[in-house]
PDB file of C-alpha atoms in Angstrom:
ATOM      1  CA  MET A   1      27.948  45.395 -19.360  1.00  0.00           C
ATOM      2  CA  THR A   2      26.533  44.800 -16.297  1.00  0.00           C
ATOM      3  CA  TYR A   3      26.566  46.776 -13.451  1.00  0.00           C
ATOM      4  CA  GLU A   4      26.863  46.225  -9.769  1.00  0.00           C
ATOM      5  CA  ILE A   5      23.550  46.894  -8.008  1.00  0.00           C
ATOM      6  CA  LYS A   6      23.484  47.897  -4.063  1.00  0.00           C
ATOM      7  CA  ASN A   7      20.902  47.589  -1.784  1.00  0.00           C
ATOM      8  CA  PHE A   8      19.954  51.016   0.386  1.00  0.00           C
ATOM      9  CA  LYS A   9      17.528  49.158   1.647  1.00  0.00           C
ATOM     10  CA  HIS A  10      17.873  52.426   4.194  1.00  0.00           C
ATOM     11  CA  MET A  11      17.132  55.012   1.701  1.00  0.00           C
ATOM     12  CA  LYS A  12      14.251  55.403   0.356  1.00  0.00           C
ATOM     13  CA  PHE A  13      12.541  56.054  -3.190  1.00  0.00           C
ATOM     14  CA  GLY A  14       8.368  56.849  -3.974  1.00  0.00           C
ATOM     15  CA  VAL A  15       6.919  56.245  -7.185  1.00  0.00           C
ATOM     16  CA  ILE A  16       3.168  58.156  -6.870  1.00  0.00           C
ATOM     17  CA  VAL A  17       0.788  56.405  -8.588  1.00  0.00           C
ATOM     18  CA  PHE A  18      -2.397  58.267 -10.203  1.00  0.00           C
ATOM     19  CA  PRO A  19      -5.266  56.902 -12.038  1.00  0.00           C
ATOM     20  CA  GLY A  20      -3.779  56.321 -15.461  1.00  0.00           C
ATOM     21  CA  SER A  21      -0.515  55.884 -14.250  1.00  0.00           C
ATOM     22  CA  ASN A  22       1.579  53.797 -16.607  1.00  0.00           C
ATOM     23  CA  CYS A  23       4.958  54.490 -16.425  1.00  0.00           C
ATOM     24  CA  ASP A  24       4.906  53.811 -12.777  1.00  0.00           C
ATOM     25  CA  HIS A  25       6.369  50.025 -12.903  1.00  0.00           C
ATOM     26  CA  ASP A  26       9.406  51.433 -14.798  1.00  0.00           C
ATOM     27  CA  ALA A  27      10.463  53.920 -12.619  1.00  0.00           C
ATOM     28  CA  TYR A  28       9.773  51.387  -9.321  1.00  0.00           C
ATOM     29  CA  HIS A  29      11.970  48.502 -11.123  1.00  0.00           C
ATOM     30  CA  ALA A  30      14.352  51.381 -12.930  1.00  0.00           C
ATOM     31  CA  LEU A  31      14.455  52.281  -9.120  1.00  0.00           C
ATOM     32  CA  LYS A  32      14.453  48.934  -6.916  1.00  0.00           C
ATOM     33  CA  HIS A  33      15.699  46.469  -9.639  1.00  0.00           C
ATOM     34  CA  GLU A  34      18.247  48.540 -11.650  1.00  0.00           C
ATOM     35  CA  HIS A  35      19.729  50.995  -8.649  1.00  0.00           C
ATOM     36  CA  GLY A  36      18.763  48.778  -4.992  1.00  0.00           C
ATOM     37  CA  ILE A  37      16.956  51.109  -4.001  1.00  0.00           C
ATOM     38  CA  ASP A  38      13.563  50.730  -1.881  1.00  0.00           C
ATOM     39  CA  THR A  39      11.400  51.824  -3.237  1.00  0.00           C
ATOM     40  CA  THR A  40       7.254  52.102  -2.463  1.00  0.00           C
ATOM     41  CA  PHE A  41       4.284  53.138  -4.862  1.00  0.00           C
ATOM     42  CA  ILE A  42       2.461  55.546  -2.842  1.00  0.00           C
ATOM     43  CA  TRP A  43      -1.399  55.726  -4.303  1.00  0.00           C
ATOM     44  CA  HIS A  44      -2.873  59.637  -4.890  1.00  0.00           C
ATOM     45  CA  LYS A  45      -4.983  59.509  -1.941  1.00  0.00           C
ATOM     46  CA  ASP A  46      -2.134  59.159   0.828  1.00  0.00           C
ATOM     47  CA  THR A  47      -1.927  62.438   2.623  1.00  0.00           C
ATOM     48  CA  ASP A  48       1.515  60.417   4.059  1.00  0.00           C
ATOM     49  CA  LEU A  49       4.523  60.226   2.131  1.00  0.00           C
ATOM     50  CA  GLY A  50       5.617  57.722   4.732  1.00  0.00           C
ATOM     51  CA  ASN A  51       8.920  59.191   5.716  1.00  0.00           C
ATOM     52  CA  VAL A  52      11.177  58.842   1.410  1.00  0.00           C
ATOM     53  CA  ASP A  53      14.119  60.098   0.335  1.00  0.00           C
ATOM     54  CA  GLY A  54      12.983  60.689  -2.402  1.00  0.00           C
ATOM     55  CA  ILE A  55       9.501  60.809  -5.199  1.00  0.00           C
ATOM     56  CA  ILE A  56       8.857  59.989  -8.579  1.00  0.00           C
ATOM     57  CA  ILE A  57       5.758  61.291 -10.939  1.00  0.00           C
ATOM     58  CA  PRO A  58       5.875  58.566 -13.623  1.00  0.00           C
ATOM     59  CA  GLY A  59       4.878  58.910 -16.890  1.00  0.00           C
ATOM     60  CA  GLY A  60       1.048  57.692 -18.033  1.00  0.00           C
ATOM     61  CA  PHE A  61      -2.366  59.195 -18.660  1.00  0.00           C
ATOM     62  CA  SER A  62      -3.274  60.728 -14.875  1.00  0.00           C
ATOM     63  CA  TYR A  63      -7.517  60.475 -15.029  1.00  0.00           C
ATOM     64  CA  GLY A  64      -7.038  60.431 -19.288  1.00  0.00           C
ATOM     65  CA  ASP A  65      -5.944  63.636 -19.457  1.00  0.00           C
ATOM     66  CA  TYR A  66      -9.192  65.010 -19.344  1.00  0.00           C
ATOM     67  CA  LEU A  67      -9.310  68.175 -19.870  1.00  0.00           C
ATOM     68  CA  ARG A  68      -5.394  68.923 -19.919  1.00  0.00           C
ATOM     69  CA  SER A  69      -2.352  66.275 -19.278  1.00  0.00           C
ATOM     70  CA  GLY A  70      -2.338  66.686 -15.327  1.00  0.00           C
ATOM     71  CA  ALA A  71      -4.651  69.514 -14.371  1.00  0.00           C
ATOM     72  CA  ILE A  72      -6.779  66.931 -12.228  1.00  0.00           C
ATOM     73  CA  ALA A  73      -4.464  65.143 -10.590  1.00  0.00           C
ATOM     74  CA  ARG A  74      -2.587  68.353 -10.091  1.00  0.00           C
ATOM     75  CA  PHE A  75      -5.644  67.701  -7.099  1.00  0.00           C
ATOM     76  CA  SER A  76      -5.402  65.082  -6.170  1.00  0.00           C
ATOM     77  CA  PRO A  77      -4.232  64.361  -2.323  1.00  0.00           C
ATOM     78  CA  VAL A  78      -0.893  63.439  -2.089  1.00  0.00           C
ATOM     79  CA  MET A  79      -0.191  66.413  -4.177  1.00  0.00           C
ATOM     80  CA  ASN A  80      -0.098  68.877  -0.989  1.00  0.00           C
ATOM     81  CA  GLU A  81       2.205  65.921   0.498  1.00  0.00           C
ATOM     82  CA  VAL A  82       4.399  66.650  -2.390  1.00  0.00           C
ATOM     83  CA  ALA A  83       4.033  69.680  -3.179  1.00  0.00           C
ATOM     84  CA  GLY A  84       5.448  70.664   1.425  1.00  0.00           C
ATOM     85  CA  PHE A  85       8.327  67.871   0.343  1.00  0.00           C
ATOM     86  CA  ALA A  86       9.325  69.730  -2.495  1.00  0.00           C
ATOM     87  CA  ASP A  87       8.946  73.056  -0.485  1.00  0.00           C
ATOM     88  CA  LYS A  88      11.372  71.650   2.550  1.00  0.00           C
ATOM     89  CA  GLY A  89      13.711  70.638  -0.225  1.00  0.00           C
ATOM     90  CA  GLY A  90      13.686  67.187  -0.972  1.00  0.00           C
ATOM     91  CA  PRO A  91      14.321  65.590  -4.239  1.00  0.00           C
ATOM     92  CA  VAL A  92      11.005  64.883  -7.124  1.00  0.00           C
ATOM     93  CA  LEU A  93      11.278  63.867 -10.067  1.00  0.00           C
ATOM     94  CA  GLY A  94       8.537  64.615 -13.105  1.00  0.00           C
ATOM     95  CA  ILE A  95       8.790  62.253 -15.955  1.00  0.00           C
ATOM     96  CA  CYS A  96       6.497  62.908 -18.987  1.00  0.00           C
ATOM     97  CA  ASN A  97       3.043  62.674 -17.842  1.00  0.00           C
ATOM     98  CA  GLY A  98       4.486  63.044 -13.806  1.00  0.00           C
ATOM     99  CA  PHE A  99       6.291  66.766 -16.267  1.00  0.00           C
ATOM    100  CA  GLN A 100       2.940  67.919 -16.804  1.00  0.00           C
ATOM    101  CA  ILE A 101       1.935  67.128 -13.850  1.00  0.00           C
ATOM    102  CA  LEU A 102       4.446  69.373 -11.798  1.00  0.00           C
ATOM    103  CA  LEU A 103       3.702  72.107 -14.118  1.00  0.00           C
ATOM    104  CA  GLU A 104      -0.284  72.087 -13.385  1.00  0.00           C
ATOM    105  CA  ALA A 105       0.918  71.915 -10.062  1.00  0.00           C
ATOM    106  CA  GLN A 106       2.581  75.085 -10.524  1.00  0.00           C
ATOM    107  CA  LEU A 107       5.947  73.215  -8.810  1.00  0.00           C
ATOM    108  CA  LEU A 108       7.400  74.347 -11.749  1.00  0.00           C
ATOM    109  CA  PRO A 109       6.477  76.973 -14.040  1.00  0.00           C
ATOM    110  CA  GLY A 110       4.793  77.295 -17.849  1.00  0.00           C
ATOM    111  CA  THR A 111       3.034  75.627 -19.321  1.00  0.00           C
ATOM    112  CA  MET A 112       2.319  72.493 -21.636  1.00  0.00           C
ATOM    113  CA  MET A 113       0.721  72.120 -25.427  1.00  0.00           C
ATOM    114  CA  HIS A 114       0.603  69.491 -27.529  1.00  0.00           C
ATOM    115  CA  ASN A 115       3.865  68.572 -29.598  1.00  0.00           C
ATOM    116  CA  GLU A 116       3.989  71.050 -32.890  1.00  0.00           C
ATOM    117  CA  GLN A 117       2.875  68.796 -35.822  1.00  0.00           C
ATOM    118  CA  LEU A 118       0.029  67.097 -33.922  1.00  0.00           C
ATOM    119  CA  ARG A 119       1.652  63.584 -33.672  1.00  0.00           C
ATOM    120  CA  PHE A 120       2.126  61.609 -30.685  1.00  0.00           C
ATOM    121  CA  THR A 121       5.853  61.466 -31.115  1.00  0.00           C
ATOM    122  CA  CYS A 122       7.698  57.689 -29.491  1.00  0.00           C
ATOM    123  CA  LYS A 123      11.503  57.208 -30.562  1.00  0.00           C
ATOM    124  CA  PHE A 124      14.858  58.019 -28.572  1.00  0.00           C
ATOM    125  CA  VAL A 125      16.376  61.462 -29.114  1.00  0.00           C
ATOM    126  CA  ASN A 126      19.657  63.214 -27.890  1.00  0.00           C
ATOM    127  CA  LEU A 127      19.690  65.484 -25.066  1.00  0.00           C
ATOM    128  CA  LEU A 128      22.345  67.498 -23.562  1.00  0.00           C
ATOM    129  CA  CYS A 129      22.059  68.248 -20.462  1.00  0.00           C
ATOM    130  CA  GLN A 130      22.659  72.229 -19.091  1.00  0.00           C
ATOM    131  CA  ASN A 131      22.416  72.217 -15.805  1.00  0.00           C
ATOM    132  CA  ARG A 132      24.618  69.467 -13.525  1.00  0.00           C
ATOM    133  CA  ASN A 133      22.909  71.034  -9.898  1.00  0.00           C
ATOM    134  CA  THR A 134      20.463  69.332  -9.970  1.00  0.00           C
ATOM    135  CA  PRO A 135      19.493  65.898  -7.463  1.00  0.00           C
ATOM    136  CA  PHE A 136      18.477  64.391 -10.559  1.00  0.00           C
ATOM    137  CA  THR A 137      21.554  65.260 -12.868  1.00  0.00           C
ATOM    138  CA  THR A 138      25.373  65.844 -10.887  1.00  0.00           C
ATOM    139  CA  ASN A 139      26.309  62.485 -12.252  1.00  0.00           C
ATOM    140  CA  ILE A 140      25.950  62.988 -15.731  1.00  0.00           C
ATOM    141  CA  PRO A 141      29.515  63.526 -17.703  1.00  0.00           C
ATOM    142  CA  GLU A 142      30.833  66.895 -18.568  1.00  0.00           C
ATOM    143  CA  ASN A 143      29.163  67.588 -22.331  1.00  0.00           C
ATOM    144  CA  ARG A 144      28.237  64.259 -21.944  1.00  0.00           C
ATOM    145  CA  LEU A 145      25.240  63.486 -25.135  1.00  0.00           C
ATOM    146  CA  LEU A 146      22.192  61.139 -23.971  1.00  0.00           C
ATOM    147  CA  SER A 147      20.890  59.301 -25.221  1.00  0.00           C
ATOM    148  CA  ILE A 148      16.535  58.238 -24.251  1.00  0.00           C
ATOM    149  CA  PRO A 149      13.106  57.748 -25.520  1.00  0.00           C
ATOM    150  CA  VAL A 150      10.271  60.604 -25.951  1.00  0.00           C
ATOM    151  CA  ALA A 151       6.593  59.306 -25.998  1.00  0.00           C
ATOM    152  CA  HIS A 152       4.172  62.138 -25.931  1.00  0.00           C
ATOM    153  CA  GLY A 153       1.053  63.952 -27.573  1.00  0.00           C
ATOM    154  CA  GLU A 154       1.471  66.631 -25.888  1.00  0.00           C
ATOM    155  CA  GLY A 155       5.220  68.310 -24.594  1.00  0.00           C
ATOM    156  CA  ASN A 156       5.906  70.936 -26.294  1.00  0.00           C
ATOM    157  CA  TYR A 157       6.960  73.267 -24.008  1.00  0.00           C
ATOM    158  CA  TYR A 158       6.276  76.523 -24.062  1.00  0.00           C
ATOM    159  CA  ALA A 159       7.845  79.801 -22.172  1.00  0.00           C
ATOM    160  CA  ASP A 160       7.233  83.289 -22.548  1.00  0.00           C
ATOM    161  CA  ARG A 161      10.346  85.687 -23.199  1.00  0.00           C
ATOM    162  CA  ASP A 162      10.283  86.689 -19.947  1.00  0.00           C
ATOM    163  CA  LEU A 163      10.360  83.281 -18.332  1.00  0.00           C
ATOM    164  CA  LEU A 164      12.510  82.150 -20.734  1.00  0.00           C
ATOM    165  CA  LYS A 165      15.299  85.132 -19.742  1.00  0.00           C
ATOM    166  CA  LYS A 166      14.665  84.237 -15.540  1.00  0.00           C
ATOM    167  CA  PHE A 167      15.313  80.736 -16.925  1.00  0.00           C
ATOM    168  CA  GLU A 168      18.926  81.121 -18.824  1.00  0.00           C
ATOM    169  CA  ASP A 169      20.056  84.014 -15.327  1.00  0.00           C
ATOM    170  CA  GLY A 170      18.972  81.290 -13.118  1.00  0.00           C
ATOM    171  CA  ASN A 171      19.929  78.123 -15.240  1.00  0.00           C
ATOM    172  CA  GLN A 172      16.619  76.323 -14.864  1.00  0.00           C
ATOM    173  CA  ILE A 173      17.348  74.664 -18.814  1.00  0.00           C
ATOM    174  CA  VAL A 174      18.366  71.151 -17.032  1.00  0.00           C
ATOM    175  CA  LEU A 175      17.424  69.214 -20.326  1.00  0.00           C
ATOM    176  CA  ARG A 176      17.098  70.170 -24.136  1.00  0.00           C
ATOM    177  CA  TYR A 177      16.793  68.384 -27.717  1.00  0.00           C
ATOM    178  CA  CYS A 178      20.183  68.579 -29.738  1.00  0.00           C
ATOM    179  CA  ASN A 179      21.452  66.900 -32.616  1.00  0.00           C
ATOM    180  CA  ALA A 180      24.370  63.707 -32.715  1.00  0.00           C
ATOM    181  CA  GLU A 181      26.866  66.361 -33.038  1.00  0.00           C
ATOM    182  CA  GLY A 182      25.295  67.901 -29.607  1.00  0.00           C
ATOM    183  CA  GLU A 183      23.906  71.211 -31.607  1.00  0.00           C
ATOM    184  CA  ILE A 184      20.756  72.135 -30.700  1.00  0.00           C
ATOM    185  CA  THR A 185      18.631  72.516 -33.812  1.00  0.00           C
ATOM    186  CA  PRO A 186      15.275  73.224 -34.306  1.00  0.00           C
ATOM    187  CA  GLU A 187      15.178  69.837 -36.699  1.00  0.00           C
ATOM    188  CA  THR A 188      16.048  67.846 -33.506  1.00  0.00           C
ATOM    189  CA  ASN A 189      13.143  69.774 -32.098  1.00  0.00           C
ATOM    190  CA  PRO A 190      10.135  66.724 -31.721  1.00  0.00           C
ATOM    191  CA  ASN A 191       7.252  68.345 -30.847  1.00  0.00           C
ATOM    192  CA  GLY A 192       7.877  72.429 -30.676  1.00  0.00           C
ATOM    193  CA  SER A 193       9.160  73.696 -27.399  1.00  0.00           C
ATOM    194  CA  THR A 194      10.833  76.372 -26.764  1.00  0.00           C
ATOM    195  CA  ALA A 195      14.541  76.532 -26.761  1.00  0.00           C
ATOM    196  CA  ASN A 196      14.520  73.077 -27.455  1.00  0.00           C
ATOM    197  CA  ILE A 197      13.575  72.233 -23.951  1.00  0.00           C
ATOM    198  CA  ALA A 198      13.422  68.558 -22.546  1.00  0.00           C
ATOM    199  CA  GLY A 199      13.706  69.121 -19.038  1.00  0.00           C
ATOM    200  CA  ILE A 200      13.831  72.056 -16.400  1.00  0.00           C
ATOM    201  CA  CYS A 201      14.026  72.728 -12.675  1.00  0.00           C
ATOM    202  CA  ASN A 202      12.567  74.874  -9.998  1.00  0.00           C
ATOM    203  CA  GLU A 203      14.139  77.810  -8.914  1.00  0.00           C
ATOM    204  CA  LYS A 204      16.076  75.709  -6.205  1.00  0.00           C
ATOM    205  CA  GLY A 205      16.444  73.212  -8.222  1.00  0.00           C
ATOM    206  CA  ASN A 206      15.616  70.470  -6.019  1.00  0.00           C
ATOM    207  CA  VAL A 207      12.387  70.520  -8.952  1.00  0.00           C
ATOM    208  CA  VAL A 208      12.944  68.596 -12.228  1.00  0.00           C
ATOM    209  CA  GLY A 209      10.520  67.772 -14.816  1.00  0.00           C
ATOM    210  CA  MET A 210      11.505  66.295 -18.258  1.00  0.00           C
ATOM    211  CA  MET A 211       9.521  64.588 -20.743  1.00  0.00           C
ATOM    212  CA  PRO A 212      11.725  62.556 -21.794  1.00  0.00           C
ATOM    213  CA  HIS A 213      11.739  58.521 -20.012  1.00  0.00           C
ATOM    214  CA  PRO A 214      15.221  57.814 -18.119  1.00  0.00           C
ATOM    215  CA  GLU A 215      13.292  54.476 -16.408  1.00  0.00           C
ATOM    216  CA  ARG A 216      12.747  53.359 -20.301  1.00  0.00           C
ATOM    217  CA  ALA A 217      17.064  53.317 -21.064  1.00  0.00           C
ATOM    218  CA  VAL A 218      18.668  51.611 -18.315  1.00  0.00           C
ATOM    219  CA  GLU A 219      20.043  48.118 -19.860  1.00  0.00           C
ATOM    220  CA  GLU A 220      21.973  48.513 -23.076  1.00  0.00           C
ATOM    221  CA  LYS A 221      19.486  46.094 -24.316  1.00  0.00           C
ATOM    222  CA  LEU A 222      16.075  48.654 -23.829  1.00  0.00           C
ATOM    223  CA  GLY A 223      18.685  50.518 -26.551  1.00  0.00           C
ATOM    224  CA  SER A 224      20.844  52.703 -23.876  1.00  0.00           C
ATOM    225  CA  ALA A 225      21.456  52.595 -20.434  1.00  0.00           C
ATOM    226  CA  ASP A 226      21.852  56.628 -19.750  1.00  0.00           C
ATOM    227  CA  GLY A 227      18.486  56.848 -18.056  1.00  0.00           C
ATOM    228  CA  ARG A 228      21.223  55.340 -15.059  1.00  0.00           C
ATOM    229  CA  PHE A 229      22.772  58.204 -14.642  1.00  0.00           C
ATOM    230  CA  PHE A 230      19.507  60.185 -13.305  1.00  0.00           C
ATOM    231  CA  PHE A 231      18.588  56.979 -10.747  1.00  0.00           C
ATOM    232  CA  GLU A 232      22.471  57.521  -9.603  1.00  0.00           C
ATOM    233  CA  SER A 233      22.282  60.930  -9.339  1.00  0.00           C
ATOM    234  CA  ALA A 234      19.733  60.754  -6.861  1.00  0.00           C
ATOM    235  CA  LEU A 235      21.550  57.889  -5.048  1.00  0.00           C
ATOM    236  CA  ALA A 236      25.134  59.903  -4.488  1.00  0.00           C
ATOM    237  CA  GLN A 237      23.144  63.264  -3.838  1.00  0.00           C
ATOM    238  CA  ILE A 238      20.823  61.809  -1.176  1.00  0.00           C
ATOM    239  CA  ALA A 239      22.944  59.780   0.370  1.00  0.00           C
ATOM    240  CA  PRO A 240      26.159  60.991  -0.009  1.00  0.00           C
ATOM    241  CA  ALA A 241      28.107  59.333   2.325  1.00  0.00           C
ATOM    242  CA  LEU A 242      26.976  55.260   1.361  1.00  0.00           C
TER     243      LEU A 242
ATOM    244  CA  MET B   1     -28.990  77.973 -13.468  1.00  0.00           C
ATOM    245  CA  GLN B   2     -26.804  76.642 -16.266  1.00  0.00           C
ATOM    246  CA  VAL B   3     -23.180  78.834 -17.385  1.00  0.00           C
ATOM    247  CA  ASP B   4     -21.571  78.632 -20.463  1.00  0.00           C
ATOM    248  CA  ILE B   5     -17.577  79.013 -20.305  1.00  0.00           C
ATOM    249  CA  VAL B   6     -15.592  78.867 -24.063  1.00  0.00           C
ATOM    250  CA  ILE B   7     -12.197  78.097 -23.392  1.00  0.00           C
ATOM    251  CA  THR B   8      -9.624  79.113 -25.957  1.00  0.00           C
ATOM    252  CA  LEU B   9      -6.316  79.719 -26.382  1.00  0.00           C
ATOM    253  CA  ARG B  10      -4.814  83.064 -26.179  1.00  0.00           C
ATOM    254  CA  GLU B  11      -3.766  85.094 -29.566  1.00  0.00           C
ATOM    255  CA  SER B  12      -0.137  84.546 -29.200  1.00  0.00           C
ATOM    256  CA  ILE B  13      -0.382  80.692 -28.860  1.00  0.00           C
ATOM    257  CA  LEU B  14      -0.271  78.679 -31.469  1.00  0.00           C
ATOM    258  CA  ASP B  15      -3.076  76.694 -31.761  1.00  0.00           C
ATOM    259  CA  PRO B  16      -1.660  73.094 -33.634  1.00  0.00           C
ATOM    260  CA  LYS B  17      -5.577  71.830 -33.852  1.00  0.00           C
ATOM    261  CA  GLY B  18      -7.174  74.928 -35.259  1.00  0.00           C
ATOM    262  CA  LYS B  19      -4.369  74.979 -37.504  1.00  0.00           C
ATOM    263  CA  ALA B  20      -4.549  71.338 -39.015  1.00  0.00           C
ATOM    264  CA  SER B  21      -8.249  71.803 -39.159  1.00  0.00           C
ATOM    265  CA  HIS B  22      -7.882  74.568 -41.305  1.00  0.00           C
ATOM    266  CA  HIS B  23      -5.438  73.414 -43.549  1.00  0.00           C
ATOM    267  CA  ALA B  24      -8.215  70.313 -44.487  1.00  0.00           C
ATOM    268  CA  LEU B  25     -10.897  72.674 -44.863  1.00  0.00           C
ATOM    269  CA  GLU B  26      -8.636  74.605 -47.457  1.00  0.00           C
ATOM    270  CA  ASN B  27      -8.634  71.254 -48.663  1.00  0.00           C
ATOM    271  CA  LEU B  28     -12.329  70.762 -48.724  1.00  0.00           C
ATOM    272  CA  GLY B  29     -12.391  74.166 -51.390  1.00  0.00           C
ATOM    273  CA  PHE B  30     -13.602  76.310 -47.975  1.00  0.00           C
ATOM    274  CA  LYS B  31     -11.248  79.088 -49.675  1.00  0.00           C
ATOM    275  CA  GLU B  32     -13.414  81.764 -47.401  1.00  0.00           C
ATOM    276  CA  ILE B  33     -12.444  80.354 -44.197  1.00  0.00           C
ATOM    277  CA  SER B  34      -9.408  82.461 -43.317  1.00  0.00           C
ATOM    278  CA  ALA B  35      -8.005  80.622 -39.638  1.00  0.00           C
ATOM    279  CA  VAL B  36      -9.542  78.352 -37.332  1.00  0.00           C
ATOM    280  CA  ARG B  37      -9.084  78.026 -33.690  1.00  0.00           C
ATOM    281  CA  ILE B  38      -9.934  75.342 -31.571  1.00  0.00           C
ATOM    282  CA  GLY B  39     -11.573  76.012 -27.916  1.00  0.00           C
ATOM    283  CA  LYS B  40     -13.411  73.864 -25.505  1.00  0.00           C
ATOM    284  CA  PHE B  41     -17.209  74.568 -23.879  1.00  0.00           C
ATOM    285  CA  ILE B  42     -18.073  73.535 -20.531  1.00  0.00           C
ATOM    286  CA  GLN B  43     -20.987  73.849 -19.242  1.00  0.00           C
ATOM    287  CA  LEU B  44     -22.277  74.261 -15.407  1.00  0.00           C
ATOM    288  CA  GLU B  45     -25.527  73.884 -13.730  1.00  0.00           C
ATOM    289  CA  VAL B  46     -24.772  75.997 -11.082  1.00  0.00           C
ATOM    290  CA  ASP B  47     -27.250  75.978  -7.716  1.00  0.00           C
ATOM    291  CA  THR B  48     -27.943  79.250  -7.495  1.00  0.00           C
ATOM    292  CA  ASP B  49     -30.339  82.031  -9.664  1.00  0.00           C
ATOM    293  CA  ASP B  50     -28.073  85.243  -9.503  1.00  0.00           C
ATOM    294  CA  PRO B  51     -26.135  86.024 -12.000  1.00  0.00           C
ATOM    295  CA  ALA B  52     -23.747  87.976 -10.745  1.00  0.00           C
ATOM    296  CA  GLN B  53     -23.131  84.200  -7.718  1.00  0.00           C
ATOM    297  CA  ALA B  54     -22.700  82.462 -10.677  1.00  0.00           C
ATOM    298  CA  ARG B  55     -20.906  84.260 -12.924  1.00  0.00           C
ATOM    299  CA  ASP B  56     -18.314  84.334  -9.622  1.00  0.00           C
ATOM    300  CA  LEU B  57     -18.555  80.572  -9.192  1.00  0.00           C
ATOM    301  CA  ALA B  58     -17.364  79.888 -12.759  1.00  0.00           C
ATOM    302  CA  ALA B  59     -14.845  82.618 -12.855  1.00  0.00           C
ATOM    303  CA  ALA B  60     -13.967  80.915  -9.009  1.00  0.00           C
ATOM    304  CA  ALA B  61     -13.693  77.285 -10.694  1.00  0.00           C
ATOM    305  CA  CYS B  62     -11.750  79.313 -13.874  1.00  0.00           C
ATOM    306  CA  GLU B  63      -9.488  80.587 -12.601  1.00  0.00           C
ATOM    307  CA  LYS B  64      -8.573  76.849 -10.529  1.00  0.00           C
ATOM    308  CA  LEU B  65      -8.824  73.694 -12.567  1.00  0.00           C
ATOM    309  CA  LEU B  66     -10.921  74.768 -16.134  1.00  0.00           C
ATOM    310  CA  ALA B  67      -9.202  76.805 -18.007  1.00  0.00           C
ATOM    311  CA  ASN B  68      -5.049  77.226 -17.333  1.00  0.00           C
ATOM    312  CA  THR B  69      -5.038  80.888 -17.625  1.00  0.00           C
ATOM    313  CA  VAL B  70      -1.213  80.746 -18.575  1.00  0.00           C
ATOM    314  CA  MET B  71      -2.116  80.041 -22.347  1.00  0.00           C
ATOM    315  CA  GLU B  72      -6.306  80.050 -22.305  1.00  0.00           C
ATOM    316  CA  ASN B  73      -8.406  83.000 -22.096  1.00  0.00           C
ATOM    317  CA  TYR B  74     -12.363  82.334 -20.619  1.00  0.00           C
ATOM    318  CA  GLU B  75     -15.486  83.902 -21.402  1.00  0.00           C
ATOM    319  CA  ILE B  76     -18.401  83.563 -19.584  1.00  0.00           C
ATOM    320  CA  ARG B  77     -22.176  82.909 -20.939  1.00  0.00           C
ATOM    321  CA  LEU B  78     -25.254  83.625 -18.598  1.00  0.00           C
ATOM    322  CA  PRO B  79     -28.674  83.191 -20.386  1.00  0.00           C
ATOM    323  CA  ASP B  80     -29.800  85.409 -23.211  1.00  0.00           C
ATOM    324  CA  SER B  81     -32.570  86.451 -19.891  1.00  0.00           C
ATOM    325  CA  THR B  82     -30.319  87.661 -17.393  1.00  0.00           C
ATOM    326  CA  THR B  83     -28.073  90.445 -17.612  1.00  0.00           C
ATOM    327  CA  THR B  84     -24.536  90.716 -15.402  1.00  0.00           C
TER     328      THR B  84
END
């Protein structure tokens, strides 16, 4: 299968790089080479995002995951800029360790714990998108099951009852783990996360965090191209007139 | 002076590491151990001799960085000779 790659030179994405990020180049590749989006790396010490239209906080082990995943990265100078960007409604996607950083930075609510079974989990999972109104999910067809890999040791998302209620009222649960029939069952939960949550968004919907790696699923030869929906959604949102 | 901090998971939070260690201890024959919780121990060296100030500093460090208060509790321990 081939994809039409357009060149959106006047639209720019930034990929934040921390010491220990290791999915930064995958995200860069997915944005730039697979979707033709002008993309730039932003070093964690930078205090200027350089007029980007969207931000990706990639996966990895920022600062070796010392203390807690994402705990030290959130105090990097660039995170002030990311918080300001998010506050103005800018689209921010945190993937895996990026999700953990967004939680520690309190740009998203809740917290992340070690996988219930204590194992690093690396496999394709089925996902159901339950909020197609975020900048990264609008192009996901309704009720389309997504096959995207997870790779984490701390993906056990925890939300207490009050937060869960708030999520449900505000439609903030974006992705949930499910089986091949689209049923959300305990058996399909790879890490023990509350309510099979794989991804959430903030109240405004512009900040999204997800444990699965869409940047690792952008070509059929990688096993799935379902990750493309997330980048295509961003394109459609940020550059609707193109 | 030295300040010790003990960080533990809140009671309501499942502790998978503690659970796994407990199982291992049971298998080794430690039947009298009924539960295991695993936390973190952090030692700070602070530039003050005032116990109250040291405690405040440690508490601020816990709130800001060292503990995730959504899921963790922290306990600050000063040397035995000092009381606050």
